PDB file of C-alpha atoms in Angstrom:
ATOM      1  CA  UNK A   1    -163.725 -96.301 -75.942  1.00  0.00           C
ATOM      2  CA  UNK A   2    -162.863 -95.896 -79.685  1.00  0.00           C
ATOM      3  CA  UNK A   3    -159.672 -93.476 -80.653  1.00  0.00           C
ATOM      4  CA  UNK A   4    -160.443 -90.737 -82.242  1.00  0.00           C
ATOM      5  CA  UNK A   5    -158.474 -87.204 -82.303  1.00  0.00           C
ATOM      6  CA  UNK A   6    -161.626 -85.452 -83.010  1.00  0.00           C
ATOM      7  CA  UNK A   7    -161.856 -82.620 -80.099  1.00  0.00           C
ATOM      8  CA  UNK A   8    -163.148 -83.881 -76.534  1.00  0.00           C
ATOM      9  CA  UNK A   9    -164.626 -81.334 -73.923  1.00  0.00           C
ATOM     10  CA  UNK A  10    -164.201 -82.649 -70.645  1.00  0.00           C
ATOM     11  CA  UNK A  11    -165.824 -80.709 -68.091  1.00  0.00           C
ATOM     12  CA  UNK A  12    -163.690 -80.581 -64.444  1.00  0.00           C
ATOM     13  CA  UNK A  13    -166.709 -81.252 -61.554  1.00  0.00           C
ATOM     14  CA  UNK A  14    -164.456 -79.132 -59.292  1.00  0.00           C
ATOM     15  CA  UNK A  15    -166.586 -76.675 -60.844  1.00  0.00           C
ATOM     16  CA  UNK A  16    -169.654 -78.061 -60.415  1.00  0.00           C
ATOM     17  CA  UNK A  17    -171.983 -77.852 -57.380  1.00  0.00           C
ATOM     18  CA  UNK A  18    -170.728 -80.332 -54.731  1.00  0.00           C
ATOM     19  CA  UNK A  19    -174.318 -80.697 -53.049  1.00  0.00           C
ATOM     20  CA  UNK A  20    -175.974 -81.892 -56.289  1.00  0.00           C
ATOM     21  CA  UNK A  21    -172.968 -83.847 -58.331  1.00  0.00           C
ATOM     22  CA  UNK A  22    -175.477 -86.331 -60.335  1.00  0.00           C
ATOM     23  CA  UNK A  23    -177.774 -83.622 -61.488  1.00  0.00           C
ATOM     24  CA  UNK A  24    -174.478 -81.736 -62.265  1.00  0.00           C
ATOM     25  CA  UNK A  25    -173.384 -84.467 -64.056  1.00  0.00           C
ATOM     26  CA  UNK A  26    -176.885 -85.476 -65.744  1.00  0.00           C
ATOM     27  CA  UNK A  27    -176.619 -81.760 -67.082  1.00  0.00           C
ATOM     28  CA  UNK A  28    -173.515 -81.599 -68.432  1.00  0.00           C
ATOM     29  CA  UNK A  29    -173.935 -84.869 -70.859  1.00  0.00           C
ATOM     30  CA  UNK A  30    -176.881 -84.200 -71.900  1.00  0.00           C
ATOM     31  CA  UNK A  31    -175.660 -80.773 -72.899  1.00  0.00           C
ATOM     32  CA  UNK A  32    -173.055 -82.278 -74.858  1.00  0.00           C
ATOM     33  CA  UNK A  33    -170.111 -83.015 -72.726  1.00  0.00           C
ATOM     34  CA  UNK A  34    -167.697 -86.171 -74.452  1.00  0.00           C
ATOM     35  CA  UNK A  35    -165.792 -86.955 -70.912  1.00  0.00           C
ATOM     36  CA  UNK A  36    -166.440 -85.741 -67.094  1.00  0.00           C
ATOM     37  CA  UNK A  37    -162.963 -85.013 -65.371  1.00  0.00           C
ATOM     38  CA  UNK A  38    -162.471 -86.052 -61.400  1.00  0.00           C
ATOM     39  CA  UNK A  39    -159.883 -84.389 -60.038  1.00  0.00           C
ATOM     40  CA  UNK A  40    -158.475 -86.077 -56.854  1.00  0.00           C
ATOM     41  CA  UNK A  41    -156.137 -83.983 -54.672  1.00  0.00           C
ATOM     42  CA  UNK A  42    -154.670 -85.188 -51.885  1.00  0.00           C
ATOM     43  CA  UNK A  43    -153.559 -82.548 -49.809  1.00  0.00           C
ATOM     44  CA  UNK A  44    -150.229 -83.328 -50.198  1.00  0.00           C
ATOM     45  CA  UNK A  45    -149.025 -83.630 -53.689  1.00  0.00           C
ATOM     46  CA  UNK A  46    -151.076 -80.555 -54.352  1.00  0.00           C
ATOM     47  CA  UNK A  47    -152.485 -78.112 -51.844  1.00  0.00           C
ATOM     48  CA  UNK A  48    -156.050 -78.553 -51.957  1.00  0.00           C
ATOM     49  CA  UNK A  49    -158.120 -81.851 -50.689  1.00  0.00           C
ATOM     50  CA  UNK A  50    -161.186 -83.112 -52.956  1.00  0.00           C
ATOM     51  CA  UNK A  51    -162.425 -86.637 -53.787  1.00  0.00           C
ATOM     52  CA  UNK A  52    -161.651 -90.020 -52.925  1.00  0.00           C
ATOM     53  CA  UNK A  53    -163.218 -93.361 -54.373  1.00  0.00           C
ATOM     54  CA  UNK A  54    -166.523 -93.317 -52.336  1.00  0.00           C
ATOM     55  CA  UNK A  55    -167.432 -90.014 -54.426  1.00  0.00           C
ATOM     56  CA  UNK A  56    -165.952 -92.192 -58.127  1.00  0.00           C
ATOM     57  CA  UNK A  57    -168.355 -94.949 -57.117  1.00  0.00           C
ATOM     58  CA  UNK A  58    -171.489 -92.657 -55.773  1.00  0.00           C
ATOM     59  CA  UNK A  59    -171.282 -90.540 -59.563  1.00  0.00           C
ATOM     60  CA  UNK A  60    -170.445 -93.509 -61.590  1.00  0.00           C
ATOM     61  CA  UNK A  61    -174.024 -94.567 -62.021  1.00  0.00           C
ATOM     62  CA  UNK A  62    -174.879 -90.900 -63.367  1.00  0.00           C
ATOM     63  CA  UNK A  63    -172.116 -91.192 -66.171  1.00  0.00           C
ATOM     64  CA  UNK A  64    -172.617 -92.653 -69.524  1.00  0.00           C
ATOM     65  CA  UNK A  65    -170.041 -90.877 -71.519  1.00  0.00           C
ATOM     66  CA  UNK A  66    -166.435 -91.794 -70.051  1.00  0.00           C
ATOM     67  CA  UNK A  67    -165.324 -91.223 -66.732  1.00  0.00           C
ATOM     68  CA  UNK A  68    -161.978 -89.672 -66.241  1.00  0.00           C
ATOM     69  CA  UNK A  69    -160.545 -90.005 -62.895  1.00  0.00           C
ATOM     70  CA  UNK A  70    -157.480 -87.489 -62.642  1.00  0.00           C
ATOM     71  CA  UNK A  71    -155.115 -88.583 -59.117  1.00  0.00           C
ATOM     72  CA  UNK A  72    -153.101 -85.404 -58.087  1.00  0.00           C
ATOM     73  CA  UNK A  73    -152.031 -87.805 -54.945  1.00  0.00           C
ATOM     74  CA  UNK A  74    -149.267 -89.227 -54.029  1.00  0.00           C
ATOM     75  CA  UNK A  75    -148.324 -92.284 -53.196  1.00  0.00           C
ATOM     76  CA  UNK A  76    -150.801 -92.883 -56.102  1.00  0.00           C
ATOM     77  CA  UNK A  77    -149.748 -97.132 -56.346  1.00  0.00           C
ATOM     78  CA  UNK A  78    -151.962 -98.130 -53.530  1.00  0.00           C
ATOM     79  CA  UNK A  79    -155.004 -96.002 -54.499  1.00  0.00           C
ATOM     80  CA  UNK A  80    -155.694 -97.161 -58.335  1.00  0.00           C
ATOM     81  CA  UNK A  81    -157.178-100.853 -57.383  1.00  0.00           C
ATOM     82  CA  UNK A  82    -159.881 -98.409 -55.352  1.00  0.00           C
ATOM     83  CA  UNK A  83    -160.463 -96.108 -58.095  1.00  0.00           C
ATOM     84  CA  UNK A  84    -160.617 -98.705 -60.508  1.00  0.00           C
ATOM     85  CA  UNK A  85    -162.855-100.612 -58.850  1.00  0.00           C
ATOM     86  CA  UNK A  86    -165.381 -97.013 -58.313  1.00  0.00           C
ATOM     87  CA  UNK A  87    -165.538 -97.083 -61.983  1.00  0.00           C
ATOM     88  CA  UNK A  88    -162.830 -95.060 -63.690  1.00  0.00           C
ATOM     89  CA  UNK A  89    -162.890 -95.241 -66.882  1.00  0.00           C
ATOM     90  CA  UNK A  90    -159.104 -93.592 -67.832  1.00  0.00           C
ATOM     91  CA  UNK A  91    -157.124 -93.615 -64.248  1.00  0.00           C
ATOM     92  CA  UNK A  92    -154.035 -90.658 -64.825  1.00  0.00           C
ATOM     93  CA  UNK A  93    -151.190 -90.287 -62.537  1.00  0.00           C
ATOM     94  CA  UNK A  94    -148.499 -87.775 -61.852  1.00  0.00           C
ATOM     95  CA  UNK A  95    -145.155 -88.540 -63.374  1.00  0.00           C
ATOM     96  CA  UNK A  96    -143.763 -86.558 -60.520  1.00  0.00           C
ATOM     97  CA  UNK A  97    -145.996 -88.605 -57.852  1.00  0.00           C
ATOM     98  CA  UNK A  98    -143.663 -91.530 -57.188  1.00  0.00           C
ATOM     99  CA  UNK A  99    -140.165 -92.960 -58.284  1.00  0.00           C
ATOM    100  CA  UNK A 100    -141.393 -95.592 -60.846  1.00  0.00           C
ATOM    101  CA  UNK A 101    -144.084 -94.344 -62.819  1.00  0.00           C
ATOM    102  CA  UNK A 102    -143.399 -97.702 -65.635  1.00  0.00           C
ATOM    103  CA  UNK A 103    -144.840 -99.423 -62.892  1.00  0.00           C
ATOM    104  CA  UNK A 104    -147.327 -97.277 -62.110  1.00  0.00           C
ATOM    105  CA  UNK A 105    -148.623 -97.065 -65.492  1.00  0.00           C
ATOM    106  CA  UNK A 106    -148.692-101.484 -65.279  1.00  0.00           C
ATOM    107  CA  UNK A 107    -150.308-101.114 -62.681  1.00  0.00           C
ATOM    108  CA  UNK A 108    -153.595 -99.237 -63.725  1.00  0.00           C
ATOM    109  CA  UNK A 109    -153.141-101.589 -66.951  1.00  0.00           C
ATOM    110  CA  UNK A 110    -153.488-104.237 -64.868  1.00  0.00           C
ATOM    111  CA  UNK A 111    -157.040-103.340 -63.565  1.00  0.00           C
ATOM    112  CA  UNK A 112    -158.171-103.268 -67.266  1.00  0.00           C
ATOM    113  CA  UNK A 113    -158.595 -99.464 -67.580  1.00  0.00           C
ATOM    114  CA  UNK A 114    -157.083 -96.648 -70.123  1.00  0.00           C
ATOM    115  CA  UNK A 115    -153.749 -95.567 -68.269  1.00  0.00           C
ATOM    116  CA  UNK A 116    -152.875 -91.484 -68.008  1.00  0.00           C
ATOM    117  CA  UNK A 117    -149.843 -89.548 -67.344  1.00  0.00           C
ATOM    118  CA  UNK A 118    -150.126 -86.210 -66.130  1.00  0.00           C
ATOM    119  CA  UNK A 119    -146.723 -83.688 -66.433  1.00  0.00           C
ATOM    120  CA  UNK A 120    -146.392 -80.849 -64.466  1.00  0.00           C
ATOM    121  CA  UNK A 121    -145.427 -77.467 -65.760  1.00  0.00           C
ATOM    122  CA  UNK A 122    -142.077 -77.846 -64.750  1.00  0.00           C
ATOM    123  CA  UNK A 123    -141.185 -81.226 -66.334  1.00  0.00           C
ATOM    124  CA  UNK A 124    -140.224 -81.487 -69.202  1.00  0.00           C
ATOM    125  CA  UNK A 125    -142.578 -83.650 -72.017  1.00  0.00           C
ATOM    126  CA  UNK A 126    -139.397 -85.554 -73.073  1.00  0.00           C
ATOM    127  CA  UNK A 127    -139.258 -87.131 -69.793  1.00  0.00           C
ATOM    128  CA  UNK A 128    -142.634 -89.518 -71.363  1.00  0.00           C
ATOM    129  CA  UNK A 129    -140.023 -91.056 -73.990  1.00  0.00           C
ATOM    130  CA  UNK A 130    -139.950 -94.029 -72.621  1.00  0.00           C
ATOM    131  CA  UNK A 131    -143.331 -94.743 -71.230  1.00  0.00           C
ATOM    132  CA  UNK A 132    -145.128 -93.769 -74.270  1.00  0.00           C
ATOM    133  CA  UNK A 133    -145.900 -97.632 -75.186  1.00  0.00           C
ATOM    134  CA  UNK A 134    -147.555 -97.763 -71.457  1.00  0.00           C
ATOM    135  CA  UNK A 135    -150.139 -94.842 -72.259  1.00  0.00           C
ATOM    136  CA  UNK A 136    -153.308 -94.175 -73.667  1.00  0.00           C
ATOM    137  CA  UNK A 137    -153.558 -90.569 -72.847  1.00  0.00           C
ATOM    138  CA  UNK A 138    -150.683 -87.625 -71.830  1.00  0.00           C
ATOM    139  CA  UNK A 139    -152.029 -84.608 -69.486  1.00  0.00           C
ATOM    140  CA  UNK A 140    -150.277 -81.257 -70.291  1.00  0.00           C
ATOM    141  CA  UNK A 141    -151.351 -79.006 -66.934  1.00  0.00           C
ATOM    142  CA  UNK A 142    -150.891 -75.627 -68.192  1.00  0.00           C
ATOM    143  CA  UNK A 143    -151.595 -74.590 -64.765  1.00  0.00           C
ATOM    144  CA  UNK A 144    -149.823 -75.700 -61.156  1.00  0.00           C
ATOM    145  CA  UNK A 145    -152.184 -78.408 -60.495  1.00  0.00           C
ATOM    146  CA  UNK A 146    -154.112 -78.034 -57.180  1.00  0.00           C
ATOM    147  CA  UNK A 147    -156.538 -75.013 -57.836  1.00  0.00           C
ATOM    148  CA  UNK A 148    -159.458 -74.331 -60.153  1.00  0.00           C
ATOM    149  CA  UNK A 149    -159.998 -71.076 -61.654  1.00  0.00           C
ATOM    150  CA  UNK A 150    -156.104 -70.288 -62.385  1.00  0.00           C
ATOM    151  CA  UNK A 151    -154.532 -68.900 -65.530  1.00  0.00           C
ATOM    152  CA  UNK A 152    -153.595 -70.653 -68.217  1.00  0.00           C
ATOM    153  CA  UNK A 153    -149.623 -70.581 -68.531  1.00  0.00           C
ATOM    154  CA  UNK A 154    -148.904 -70.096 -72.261  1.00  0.00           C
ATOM    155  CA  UNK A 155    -145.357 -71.198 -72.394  1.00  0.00           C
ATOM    156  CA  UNK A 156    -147.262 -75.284 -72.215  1.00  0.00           C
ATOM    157  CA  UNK A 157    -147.778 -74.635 -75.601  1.00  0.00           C
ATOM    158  CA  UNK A 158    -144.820 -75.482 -76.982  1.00  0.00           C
ATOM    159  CA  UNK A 159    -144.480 -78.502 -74.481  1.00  0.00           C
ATOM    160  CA  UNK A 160    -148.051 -79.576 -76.123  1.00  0.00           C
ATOM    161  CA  UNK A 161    -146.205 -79.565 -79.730  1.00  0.00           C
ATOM    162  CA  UNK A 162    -143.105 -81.118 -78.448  1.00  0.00           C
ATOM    163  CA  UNK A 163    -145.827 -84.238 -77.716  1.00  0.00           C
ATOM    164  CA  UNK A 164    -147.342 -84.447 -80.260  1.00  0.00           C
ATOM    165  CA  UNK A 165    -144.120 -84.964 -82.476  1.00  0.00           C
ATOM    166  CA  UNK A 166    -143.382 -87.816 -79.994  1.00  0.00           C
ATOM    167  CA  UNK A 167    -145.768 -89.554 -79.817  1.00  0.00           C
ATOM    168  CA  UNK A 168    -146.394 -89.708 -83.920  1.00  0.00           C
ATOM    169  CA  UNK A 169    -149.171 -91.853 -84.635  1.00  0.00           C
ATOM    170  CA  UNK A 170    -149.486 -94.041 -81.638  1.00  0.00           C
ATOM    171  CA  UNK A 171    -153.309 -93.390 -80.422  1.00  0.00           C
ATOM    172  CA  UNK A 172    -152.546 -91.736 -77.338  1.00  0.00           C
ATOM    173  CA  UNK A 173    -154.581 -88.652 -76.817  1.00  0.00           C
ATOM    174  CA  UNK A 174    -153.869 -85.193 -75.722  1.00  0.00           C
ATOM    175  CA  UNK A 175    -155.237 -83.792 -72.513  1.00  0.00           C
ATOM    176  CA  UNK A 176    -154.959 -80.387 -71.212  1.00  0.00           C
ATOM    177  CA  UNK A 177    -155.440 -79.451 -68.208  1.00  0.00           C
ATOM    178  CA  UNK A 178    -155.720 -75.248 -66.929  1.00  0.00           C
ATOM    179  CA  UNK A 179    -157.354 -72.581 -67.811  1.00  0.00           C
ATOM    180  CA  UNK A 180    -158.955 -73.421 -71.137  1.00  0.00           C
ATOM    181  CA  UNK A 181    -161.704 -71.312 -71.788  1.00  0.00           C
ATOM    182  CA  UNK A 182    -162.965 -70.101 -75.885  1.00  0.00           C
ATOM    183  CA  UNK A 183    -159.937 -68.092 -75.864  1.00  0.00           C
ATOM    184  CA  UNK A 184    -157.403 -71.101 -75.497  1.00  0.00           C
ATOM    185  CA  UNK A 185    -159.217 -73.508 -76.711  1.00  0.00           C
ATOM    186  CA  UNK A 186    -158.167 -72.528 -80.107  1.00  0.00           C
ATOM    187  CA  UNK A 187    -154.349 -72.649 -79.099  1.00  0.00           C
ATOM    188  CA  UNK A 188    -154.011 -75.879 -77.678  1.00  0.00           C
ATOM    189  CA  UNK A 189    -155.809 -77.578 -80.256  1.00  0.00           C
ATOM    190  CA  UNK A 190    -153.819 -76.082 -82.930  1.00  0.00           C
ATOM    191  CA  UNK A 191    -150.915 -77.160 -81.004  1.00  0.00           C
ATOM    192  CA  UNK A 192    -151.864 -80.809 -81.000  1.00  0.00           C
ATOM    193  CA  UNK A 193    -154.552 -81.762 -77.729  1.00  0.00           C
ATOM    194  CA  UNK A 194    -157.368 -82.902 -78.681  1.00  0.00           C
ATOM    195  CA  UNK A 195    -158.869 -83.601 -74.767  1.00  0.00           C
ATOM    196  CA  UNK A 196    -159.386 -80.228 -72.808  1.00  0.00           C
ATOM    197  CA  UNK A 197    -160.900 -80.423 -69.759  1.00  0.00           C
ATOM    198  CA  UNK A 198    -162.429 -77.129 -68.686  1.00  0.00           C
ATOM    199  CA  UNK A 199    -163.883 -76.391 -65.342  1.00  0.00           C
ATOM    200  CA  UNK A 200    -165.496 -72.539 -64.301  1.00  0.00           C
ATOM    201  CA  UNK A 201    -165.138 -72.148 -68.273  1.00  0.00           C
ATOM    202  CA  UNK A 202    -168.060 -74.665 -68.562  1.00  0.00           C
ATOM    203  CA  UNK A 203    -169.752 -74.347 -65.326  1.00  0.00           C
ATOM    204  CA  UNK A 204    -169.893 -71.008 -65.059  1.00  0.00           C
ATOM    205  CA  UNK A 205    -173.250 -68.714 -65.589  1.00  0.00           C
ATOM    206  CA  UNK A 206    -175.199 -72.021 -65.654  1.00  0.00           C
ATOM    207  CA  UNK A 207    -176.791 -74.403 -63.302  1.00  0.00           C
ATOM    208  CA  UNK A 208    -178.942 -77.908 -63.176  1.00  0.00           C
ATOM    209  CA  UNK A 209    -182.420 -75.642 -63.439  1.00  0.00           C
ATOM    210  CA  UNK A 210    -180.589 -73.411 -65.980  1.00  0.00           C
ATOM    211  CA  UNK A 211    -178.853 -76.019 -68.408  1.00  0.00           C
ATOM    212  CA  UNK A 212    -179.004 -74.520 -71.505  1.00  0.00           C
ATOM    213  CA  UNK A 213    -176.299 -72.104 -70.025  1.00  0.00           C
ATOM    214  CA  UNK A 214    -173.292 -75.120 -70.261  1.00  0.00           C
ATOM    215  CA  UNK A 215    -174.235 -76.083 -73.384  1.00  0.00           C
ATOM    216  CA  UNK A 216    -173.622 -72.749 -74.487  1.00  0.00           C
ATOM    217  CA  UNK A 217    -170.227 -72.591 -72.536  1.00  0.00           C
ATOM    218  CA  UNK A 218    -169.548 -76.469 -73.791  1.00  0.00           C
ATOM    219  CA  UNK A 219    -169.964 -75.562 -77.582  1.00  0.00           C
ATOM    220  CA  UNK A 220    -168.202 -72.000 -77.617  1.00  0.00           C
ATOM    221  CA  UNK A 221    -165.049 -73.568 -76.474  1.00  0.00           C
ATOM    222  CA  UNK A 222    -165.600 -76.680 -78.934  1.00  0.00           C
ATOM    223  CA  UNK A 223    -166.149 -74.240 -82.126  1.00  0.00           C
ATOM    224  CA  UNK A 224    -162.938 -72.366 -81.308  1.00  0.00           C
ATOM    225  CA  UNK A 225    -161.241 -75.618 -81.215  1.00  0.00           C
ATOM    226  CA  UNK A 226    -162.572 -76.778 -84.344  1.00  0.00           C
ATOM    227  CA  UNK A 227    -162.065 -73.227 -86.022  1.00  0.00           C
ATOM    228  CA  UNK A 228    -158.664 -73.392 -85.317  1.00  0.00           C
ATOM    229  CA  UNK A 229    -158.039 -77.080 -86.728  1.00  0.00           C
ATOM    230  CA  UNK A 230    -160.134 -75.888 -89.578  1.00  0.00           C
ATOM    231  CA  UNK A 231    -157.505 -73.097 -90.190  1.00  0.00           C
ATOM    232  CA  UNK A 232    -154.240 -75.217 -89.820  1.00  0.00           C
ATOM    233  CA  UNK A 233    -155.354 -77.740 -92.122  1.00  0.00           C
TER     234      UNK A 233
END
């Protein structure tokens, strides 16, 4: 994976049709997706139960662009060897999910893959001070992880510039995470992300025998982004 802060549409496959997740998948690159975004909830940390590492390693072989394994679990420690091992390509974990998230971050370093952080909306970004050295990528959830479909809370904005003027120019990207559809897009990129993962905002309207429909969805929310980059500089 090369750096870049060009803008990254990550489509969420909690959006996607669970019976047919390698067609889904199949569609969505070829349609122009940069990333695909697993979201794993436990059921405990959040309130909603998805994926594990059998479904990482079953998808894996349908994903050529970069998988992006998000763990909304906790404990998270014991889990990344398993996820790591099903292919993630980026492995992200909660600040919130366990006491010592320095060590946490070592130890998805450890397996050789990109290391996440994801902060909740009610934590604040300067709380990533001193793990910033340990990352490759920051989540911003601008919605109470756990759900798809919710609204996108606006006040993460200025959490999304606060990061950005810490982290400088390290290369650590910029995820968000919630609600971003062609009518945020344009807001959080201005403010700094440069990685939004989007899931009924992408998925929606479309489907594996109707394509064309997320590409349509996948480029409306990149232009907006790019219009609104286009305007700040």
């Amino acid at each position: 994976m090369t750096f870049s802060r060009s803008i990254k549409i990550a489509p969420s496959i909690l959006s996607a049709d669970f019976a047919d997740f390698g067609r889904e998948i199949e569609a969505i690159e070829d349609q122009g997706c940069d990333w695909v975004h697993v979201d794993v909830m436990d059921g405990h940390f959040v309130p909603n139960l998805t994926f594990g590492p059998p479904l990482c390693k079953a998808i894996r072989p349908h994903i050529t662009t970069v998988m992006d394994v998000h763990l909304m679990i906790a404990p998270v420690d014991p889990y990344i060897d398993a996820f790591a091992e099903a292919g993630a390509d980026i492995i992200t974990a909660h600040l919130e999910a366990g006491p010592h998230p320095h060590r946490t971050l070592q130890a998805i370093r450890a397996t050789g893959k990109k290391a996440g952080l994801a902060l909740n909306p009610g934590t604040p970004v300067e709380a990533v001070i001193p793990l910033l050295d340990l990352t490759d990528l920051i989540c911003v959830m601008t919605v109470n992880p756990g759900f798809g479909g919710q609204s996108f809370i606006a006040g993460q904005l200025v959490q999304i510039r606060r990061l950005k003027a810490l982290i400088g120019d390290r290369p650590i990207h910029i995820e968000v995470d919630g609600g971003v559809d062609p009518a945020t897009a344009p807001l959080v990129a201005e403010a700094g992300a440069d990685v939004l993962v989007a899931g009924s905002a992408v998925f929606r309207g479309g489907s594996v025998e109707a394509p064309e429909k997320y590409g349509a969805n996948i480029r409306a929310i990149r232009e907006s982004a790019n219009a609104a980059l286009h305007l700040a500089a």
